[in-house]
Amino acid sequence: MRYVQIPHTELRPAVLSMGSICSVEGPVTDAYRILDMYRDAGGNLLDSANVYGKFFPAGTNICDIHIGNWLKSRGCRNRFIVETKGGHPDVKDFTRSRLDIESVRSDIEESLAALQTDSIDLFYLHRDDRSLPVGEIIEYLNDFRKVGLIRHFGCSNWEPDRICQAQAYAAAHGLEGFAANQLLWSMADADMRHYPWGGCTNMTAEAFDYHRTADMAVFAYESQARGFFQKYRDGGGKAVPENLLALYGSPRNIARYKRAVRLAEDKDLPLSAVILAYLTSAPFPSGALIGPRTPEQFEDSMTAADIELTPEEFIYLKGDSDYLQ
């Protein structure tokens, strides 16, 4: 398993992190089995969010709860980096922001209780609220850090200009800034007009260019584009659901798919390994969240755990080398 250093922190997570959404569906024993496999493979980063599970009738942060129970049952909290997210809009009304200090503190405290831990290693703000000054947000995150509720913090679904403003404020006031950014990113560029969830951001050309010099880590969610490339391989456009084709079926992505197939054949690798290695071989510290539902899916994802592409191979897959010149 390869690992990546998160700049300005002591955190060194595996390049493939376990997206704990896998704990939401199916028997908890299935989730535990996959978590056991991830631990045994050398994985050390578990990703969750306070809102995961709150869309279900029970309305609880079930992913945090499952992660906490698994860590306690295995007695392995100290070997894992545990990250979760808070500040998600009200699940009953996405227009109601919850990025105020009281709501974020409530999410942190609720996650700490569910995760059965004293401190969150890496806490992400799940959304942005551009009506709030970045200075106000950076100040309260640093206050949470000072009292030990969180060790480090990052942002998820923030635009580059807001991240830049937040980092500048932190630097000017001698405070810690965002250690990492979590956003929608895969080898397939998403057409966000067809993305089902509001308030999410993807890896645009602007975001990619920003992160080349931002000195912060980037972690990709939906890193395998919901299996778009594998489905396309298995039957072309006819095998891809209509909503997925609208989201990812651009000519640019099909061209990337063909290059990925050629590279996989040349290197004698599974296609899935090339797709994930593309993300973990970027010209900045990066990793990918995976969300396997079965042991077979887990094993397939793990084929990328030790693979690092060369800069030339990354450019070849990306297909627009101007961003790396």
mmCIF file of N, CA and C in Angstrom, residues 227-228 230-242 244-245:
data_model
loop_
_atom_site.group_PDB
_atom_site.id
_atom_site.type_symbol
_atom_site.label_atom_id
_atom_site.label_comp_id
_atom_site.label_asym_id
_atom_site.label_seq_id
_atom_site.Cartn_x
_atom_site.Cartn_y
_atom_site.Cartn_z
ATOM 1 N N GLY A 227 -18.512 3.562 -11.610
ATOM 2 C CA GLY A 227 -18.298 2.415 -12.482
ATOM 3 C C GLY A 227 -18.538 2.699 -13.952
ATOM 4 N N PHE A 228 -18.497 3.987 -14.339
ATOM 5 C CA PHE A 228 -18.805 4.349 -15.731
ATOM 6 C C PHE A 228 -17.909 3.633 -16.732
ATOM 7 N N GLN A 230 -16.066 0.921 -16.420
ATOM 8 C CA GLN A 230 -16.250 -0.529 -16.447
ATOM 9 C C GLN A 230 -17.532 -0.903 -17.191
ATOM 10 N N LYS A 231 -18.578 -0.142 -16.958
ATOM 11 C CA LYS A 231 -19.843 -0.409 -17.658
ATOM 12 C C LYS A 231 -19.692 -0.164 -19.152
ATOM 13 N N TYR A 232 -18.954 0.881 -19.497
ATOM 14 C CA TYR A 232 -18.735 1.178 -20.915
ATOM 15 C C TYR A 232 -17.930 0.061 -21.569
ATOM 16 N N ARG A 233 -16.942 -0.446 -20.854
ATOM 17 C CA ARG A 233 -16.124 -1.552 -21.357
ATOM 18 C C ARG A 233 -16.976 -2.792 -21.599
ATOM 19 N N ASP A 234 -17.940 -3.024 -20.716
ATOM 20 C CA ASP A 234 -18.734 -4.247 -20.790
ATOM 21 C C ASP A 234 -19.805 -4.230 -21.872
ATOM 22 N N GLY A 235 -20.078 -3.049 -22.447
ATOM 23 C CA GLY A 235 -21.123 -3.047 -23.481
ATOM 24 C C GLY A 235 -21.316 -1.740 -24.188
ATOM 25 N N GLY A 236 -20.302 -0.857 -24.089
ATOM 26 C CA GLY A 236 -20.434 0.425 -24.759
ATOM 27 C C GLY A 236 -21.540 1.256 -24.138
ATOM 28 N N GLY A 237 -22.001 2.248 -24.865
ATOM 29 C CA GLY A 237 -23.027 3.135 -24.346
ATOM 30 C C GLY A 237 -24.309 2.431 -23.969
ATOM 31 N N LYS A 238 -24.620 1.289 -24.608
ATOM 32 C CA LYS A 238 -25.855 0.566 -24.324
ATOM 33 C C LYS A 238 -25.859 -0.034 -22.922
ATOM 34 N N ALA A 239 -24.673 -0.261 -22.355
ATOM 35 C CA ALA A 239 -24.593 -0.877 -21.027
ATOM 36 C C ALA A 239 -24.579 0.152 -19.906
ATOM 37 N N VAL A 240 -24.520 1.435 -20.265
ATOM 38 C CA VAL A 240 -24.430 2.493 -19.269
ATOM 39 C C VAL A 240 -25.818 3.099 -19.053
ATOM 40 N N PRO A 241 -26.280 3.176 -17.803
ATOM 41 C CA PRO A 241 -27.580 3.798 -17.543
ATOM 42 C C PRO A 241 -27.640 5.221 -18.087
ATOM 43 N N GLU A 242 -28.821 5.652 -18.459
ATOM 44 C CA GLU A 242 -28.984 6.940 -19.117
ATOM 45 C C GLU A 242 -28.474 8.104 -18.267
ATOM 46 N N LEU A 244 -26.155 8.032 -15.988
ATOM 47 C CA LEU A 244 -24.698 7.973 -15.906
ATOM 48 C C LEU A 244 -24.067 8.412 -17.222
ATOM 49 N N LEU A 245 -24.705 8.088 -18.317
ATOM 50 C CA LEU A 245 -24.203 8.500 -19.622
ATOM 51 C C LEU A 245 -24.282 10.015 -19.771
#
